[in-house]
């Protein structure tokens, strides 16, 4: 991508100005960044937060729950990380683990999964009504691209910490993950907290699209007007038709 660095720098500056405005206004915002293994969540977060102040920015990637946390209300450990005034919180995987990996791997029961799909819209509605902005993003890649990226992790020593036992499962249970994704998107796509899908086979255009999208949603108009919206061929609001028209990987 020829002008990637130039576009990235301009968008990071706009993000910085957006954060300054959020701090002044006391805006609270949560970004839920979801996607298959190796979809590009870490790299996207790195570019998003690179020049933002850590005093008002938190990237949250929670480990598997402890025995104590498993005895809590499911959303409880996520609520503890919600933003205060002027803060931006980015969840690198979120409460939607229950609709994805937990479904595929059997880490929760069908009854718990069904309850989650009933409860998540109500929880998000309460958060939005309390003044928290919620941006939900699904990064989508195809099977061959995921296979290539997972292989790269094993070839690059600098990516050693990205390797997990789940890598092989990601490919072996690809169709199960697709089915879980489809159910999650259909059941939790809300007018007040909609899902946006990013076609992320190409990392750099995907990152720029996510940044443009976030700026357009969070920035005041004086900043947002100077930032073009994301390419709709790369980032678009979810709709059921996307499950069958080729925009989401089968």
Protein backbone atom coordinates (compact mmCIF):
# COMPACT_ATOMS: atom_id res chain seq x y z
CA UNK A 1 0.00 0.00 0.00
CA UNK A 2 1.96 2.94 -1.37
CA UNK A 3 0.79 5.80 0.84
CA UNK A 4 0.06 3.77 3.98
CA UNK A 5 2.53 5.58 6.25
CA UNK A 6 1.23 8.97 5.21
CA UNK A 7 -2.40 7.99 5.79
CA UNK A 8 -1.52 6.32 9.09
CA UNK A 9 0.22 9.42 10.42
CA UNK A 10 -2.70 11.67 9.46
CA UNK A 11 -5.25 9.35 11.08
CA UNK A 12 -3.19 8.97 14.24
CA UNK A 13 -3.08 12.75 14.53
CA UNK A 14 -6.86 12.89 14.09
CA UNK A 15 -7.21 10.19 16.78
CA UNK A 16 -5.06 12.24 19.13
CA UNK A 17 -7.24 15.30 18.54
CA UNK A 18 -10.30 13.11 19.05
CA UNK A 19 -8.97 11.93 22.39
CA UNK A 20 -8.25 15.49 23.47
CA UNK A 21 -11.88 16.34 22.72
CA UNK A 22 -13.09 13.25 24.59
CA UNK A 23 -11.07 14.18 27.67
CA UNK A 24 -12.41 17.74 27.62
CA UNK A 25 -16.01 16.54 27.21
CA UNK A 26 -15.73 13.59 29.60
CA UNK A 27 -16.77 11.16 26.86
CA UNK A 28 -16.65 7.46 27.76
CA UNK A 29 -16.12 4.98 24.96
CA UNK A 30 -15.63 1.23 24.60
CA UNK A 31 -14.36 -0.53 21.49
CA UNK A 32 -15.03 -4.27 21.29
CA UNK A 33 -12.54 -5.71 18.80
CA UNK A 34 -13.43 -9.26 17.85
CA UNK A 35 -12.39 -11.65 15.11
CA UNK A 36 -10.92 -15.04 14.34
CA UNK A 37 -7.46 -16.01 15.55
CA UNK A 38 -4.81 -14.08 13.57
CA UNK A 39 -7.40 -11.62 12.21
CA UNK A 40 -5.19 -8.65 13.12
CA UNK A 41 -6.57 -7.46 16.45
CA UNK A 42 -3.18 -6.86 18.09
CA UNK A 43 -1.77 -4.91 15.16
CA UNK A 44 -4.89 -2.78 14.86
CA UNK A 45 -4.82 -1.91 18.55
CA UNK A 46 -1.12 -1.05 18.37
CA UNK A 47 -1.74 1.52 15.63
CA UNK A 48 -4.83 2.88 17.34
CA UNK A 49 -3.14 3.51 20.67
CA UNK A 50 0.43 4.31 19.57
CA UNK A 51 0.20 8.06 20.18
CA UNK A 52 -2.73 8.24 22.60
CA UNK A 53 -2.13 9.06 26.25
CA UNK A 54 -2.00 5.97 28.48
CA UNK A 55 -3.70 8.01 31.21
CA UNK A 56 -6.94 7.90 29.23
CA UNK A 57 -6.45 4.78 27.09
CA UNK A 58 -6.62 1.14 28.13
CA UNK A 59 -6.30 -1.97 26.01
CA UNK A 60 -7.84 -4.91 27.87
CA UNK A 61 -7.08 -8.54 26.99
CA UNK A 62 -8.32 -10.69 29.84
CA UNK A 63 -6.90 -14.18 30.52
CA UNK A 64 -9.17 -17.17 31.03
CA UNK A 65 -11.37 -16.70 34.11
CA UNK A 66 -10.25 -17.94 37.50
CA UNK A 67 -12.36 -20.33 39.55
CA UNK A 68 -13.58 -17.32 41.55
CA UNK A 69 -14.54 -15.42 38.38
CA UNK A 70 -16.38 -18.44 37.01
CA UNK A 71 -18.66 -18.18 40.05
CA UNK A 72 -19.51 -14.54 39.29
CA UNK A 73 -22.12 -12.99 37.04
CA UNK A 74 -20.63 -13.51 33.59
CA UNK A 75 -20.27 -9.82 32.74
CA UNK A 76 -18.82 -8.88 36.13
CA UNK A 77 -15.13 -9.05 35.31
CA UNK A 78 -15.65 -6.98 32.16
CA UNK A 79 -17.64 -4.31 33.99
CA UNK A 80 -14.60 -3.71 36.21
CA UNK A 81 -12.72 -2.42 33.14
CA UNK A 82 -15.34 -0.02 31.79
CA UNK A 83 -14.18 3.58 31.18
CA UNK A 84 -14.48 6.58 33.43
CA UNK A 85 -14.94 10.14 32.16
CA UNK A 86 -12.69 10.93 29.22
CA UNK A 87 -11.43 7.36 28.88
CA UNK A 88 -11.23 5.02 25.90
CA UNK A 89 -11.15 1.27 26.59
CA UNK A 90 -10.39 -1.23 23.83
CA UNK A 91 -11.26 -4.86 24.54
CA UNK A 92 -9.04 -7.28 22.63
CA UNK A 93 -11.77 -9.92 22.74
CA UNK A 94 -14.57 -9.15 25.11
CA UNK A 95 -17.68 -10.65 26.65
CA UNK A 96 -18.30 -12.05 23.17
CA UNK A 97 -15.89 -14.87 24.02
CA UNK A 98 -19.01 -16.62 25.26
CA UNK A 99 -20.54 -16.43 21.79
CA UNK A 100 -17.37 -17.58 20.02
CA UNK A 101 -14.55 -19.68 21.43
CA UNK A 102 -16.65 -20.91 24.37
CA UNK A 103 -19.30 -22.22 21.98
CA UNK A 104 -16.80 -23.97 19.73
CA UNK A 105 -14.65 -25.43 22.51
CA UNK A 106 -17.43 -26.26 24.95
CA UNK A 107 -16.03 -23.97 27.66
CA UNK A 108 -19.59 -23.00 28.58
CA UNK A 109 -22.87 -24.89 28.46
CA UNK A 110 -25.56 -24.42 25.82
CA UNK A 111 -27.77 -22.93 28.53
CA UNK A 112 -25.07 -20.40 29.45
CA UNK A 113 -24.59 -19.51 25.79
CA UNK A 114 -28.32 -19.04 25.27
CA UNK A 115 -28.53 -16.83 28.35
CA UNK A 116 -25.63 -14.74 27.08
CA UNK A 117 -27.37 -14.10 23.76
CA UNK A 118 -30.46 -12.96 25.68
CA UNK A 119 -28.53 -10.83 28.16
CA UNK A 120 -25.90 -9.13 25.99
CA UNK A 121 -28.34 -6.78 24.22
CA UNK A 122 -29.80 -5.69 27.57
CA UNK A 123 -26.37 -5.13 29.12
CA UNK A 124 -25.23 -3.07 26.14
CA UNK A 125 -28.44 -1.09 26.16
CA UNK A 126 -27.86 -0.20 29.82
CA UNK A 127 -24.28 0.84 29.08
CA UNK A 128 -25.34 3.06 26.18
CA UNK A 129 -28.16 4.61 28.19
CA UNK A 130 -25.65 5.39 30.96
CA UNK A 131 -23.63 7.41 28.46
CA UNK A 132 -20.99 4.91 27.32
CA UNK A 133 -20.35 4.83 23.59
CA UNK A 134 -19.96 1.25 22.29
CA UNK A 135 -18.23 0.44 19.00
CA UNK A 136 -18.36 -3.24 18.00
CA UNK A 137 -15.99 -4.40 15.25
CA UNK A 138 -15.58 -7.88 13.76
CA UNK A 139 -12.35 -8.47 11.79
CA UNK A 140 -12.96 -11.14 9.17
CA UNK A 141 -10.34 -13.12 7.24
CA UNK A 142 -10.61 -16.16 5.01
CA UNK A 143 -9.34 -19.62 5.84
CA UNK A 144 -6.23 -19.57 3.66
CA UNK A 145 -5.17 -16.19 5.04
CA UNK A 146 -5.55 -17.43 8.60
CA UNK A 147 -3.52 -20.55 7.82
CA UNK A 148 -0.71 -18.43 6.41
CA UNK A 149 -0.68 -16.04 9.38
CA UNK A 150 -0.69 -18.86 11.92
CA UNK A 151 2.26 -20.47 10.12
CA UNK A 152 4.15 -17.17 10.23
CA UNK A 153 3.89 -17.18 14.02
CA UNK A 154 5.91 -20.36 14.16
CA UNK A 155 8.53 -19.06 11.72
CA UNK A 156 9.10 -15.66 13.38
CA UNK A 157 10.71 -15.74 16.84
CA UNK A 158 9.36 -12.25 17.55
CA UNK A 159 5.84 -13.71 17.34
CA UNK A 160 6.53 -16.54 19.79
CA UNK A 161 4.17 -15.13 22.41
CA UNK A 162 1.31 -15.17 19.90
CA UNK A 163 1.48 -18.96 19.57
CA UNK A 164 -1.20 -20.86 21.48
CA UNK A 165 -2.72 -24.32 21.65
CA UNK A 166 -5.80 -22.85 19.99
CA UNK A 167 -3.99 -22.21 16.69
CA UNK A 168 -4.53 -25.72 15.32
CA UNK A 169 -8.14 -25.71 16.48
CA UNK A 170 -8.80 -22.46 14.59
CA UNK A 171 -8.29 -24.27 11.30
CA UNK A 172 -9.68 -27.66 12.25
CA UNK A 173 -12.93 -26.15 13.52
CA UNK A 174 -13.22 -23.34 10.99
CA UNK A 175 -16.85 -24.13 10.11
CA UNK A 176 -17.86 -24.25 13.78
CA UNK A 177 -16.33 -20.81 14.31
CA UNK A 178 -18.19 -19.53 11.25
CA UNK A 179 -21.50 -20.79 12.62
CA UNK A 180 -20.83 -19.25 16.04
CA UNK A 181 -19.88 -15.94 14.41
CA UNK A 182 -23.04 -15.87 12.33
CA UNK A 183 -25.30 -16.52 15.33
CA UNK A 184 -23.49 -13.86 17.38
CA UNK A 185 -23.76 -11.19 14.71
CA UNK A 186 -27.43 -11.87 13.98
CA UNK A 187 -28.51 -12.02 17.63
CA UNK A 188 -26.49 -9.07 18.98
CA UNK A 189 -26.56 -6.55 16.13
CA UNK A 190 -28.50 -3.73 17.80
CA UNK A 191 -29.62 -0.29 16.62
CA UNK A 192 -27.93 1.26 19.67
CA UNK A 193 -24.84 -1.00 19.48
CA UNK A 194 -24.45 -2.30 15.92
CA UNK A 195 -21.75 -4.58 14.58
CA UNK A 196 -19.38 -3.39 11.88
CA UNK A 197 -17.51 -5.92 9.77
CA UNK A 198 -13.98 -5.38 8.44
CA UNK A 199 -12.65 -7.46 5.57
CA UNK A 200 -9.15 -7.86 7.00
CA UNK A 201 -7.27 -10.14 4.58
CA UNK A 202 -5.07 -7.12 3.85
CA UNK A 203 -3.85 -5.72 7.16
CA UNK A 204 -2.94 -2.16 6.24
CA UNK A 205 -6.19 -1.14 4.51
CA UNK A 206 -8.12 -2.84 7.33
CA UNK A 207 -6.28 -0.86 10.01
CA UNK A 208 -6.85 2.43 8.21
CA UNK A 209 -10.54 1.62 7.76
CA UNK A 210 -10.95 0.89 11.49
CA UNK A 211 -9.23 4.15 12.41
CA UNK A 212 -11.40 6.16 10.03
CA UNK A 213 -14.51 4.48 11.41
CA UNK A 214 -13.63 5.23 15.03
CA UNK A 215 -12.78 8.84 14.30
CA UNK A 216 -16.04 9.37 12.42
CA UNK A 217 -18.01 7.94 15.35
CA UNK A 218 -16.20 9.57 18.26
CA UNK A 219 -14.73 12.83 16.99
CA UNK A 220 -16.58 16.15 17.08
CA UNK A 221 -17.63 17.38 13.65
CA UNK A 222 -14.77 19.89 13.42
CA UNK A 223 -12.37 16.92 13.38
CA UNK A 224 -14.51 14.27 11.67
CA UNK A 225 -15.28 16.48 8.66
CA UNK A 226 -11.66 16.32 7.56
CA UNK A 227 -11.50 12.51 7.69
CA UNK A 228 -12.96 10.46 4.86
CA UNK A 229 -15.18 7.58 5.87
CA UNK A 230 -13.86 4.03 5.49
CA UNK A 231 -14.04 2.25 2.16
CA UNK A 232 -17.41 0.40 2.28
CA UNK A 233 -15.80 -2.51 0.42
CA UNK A 234 -13.54 -2.97 3.46
CA UNK A 235 -15.69 -1.87 6.43
CA UNK A 236 -19.47 -1.98 6.47
CA UNK A 237 -22.36 -2.28 8.92
CA UNK A 238 -23.43 -5.87 9.43
CA UNK A 239 -26.56 -7.10 7.70
CA UNK A 240 -27.84 -10.65 7.32
CA UNK A 241 -27.26 -10.59 3.59
CA UNK A 242 -23.51 -10.42 4.24
CA UNK A 243 -23.64 -14.01 5.51
CA UNK A 244 -24.45 -15.31 2.04
CA UNK A 245 -23.25 -12.72 -0.49
CA UNK A 246 -19.52 -13.32 -0.06
CA UNK A 247 -18.69 -10.37 2.18
CA UNK A 248 -18.11 -12.68 5.18
CA UNK A 249 -15.88 -15.73 4.86
CA UNK A 250 -17.94 -18.96 4.85
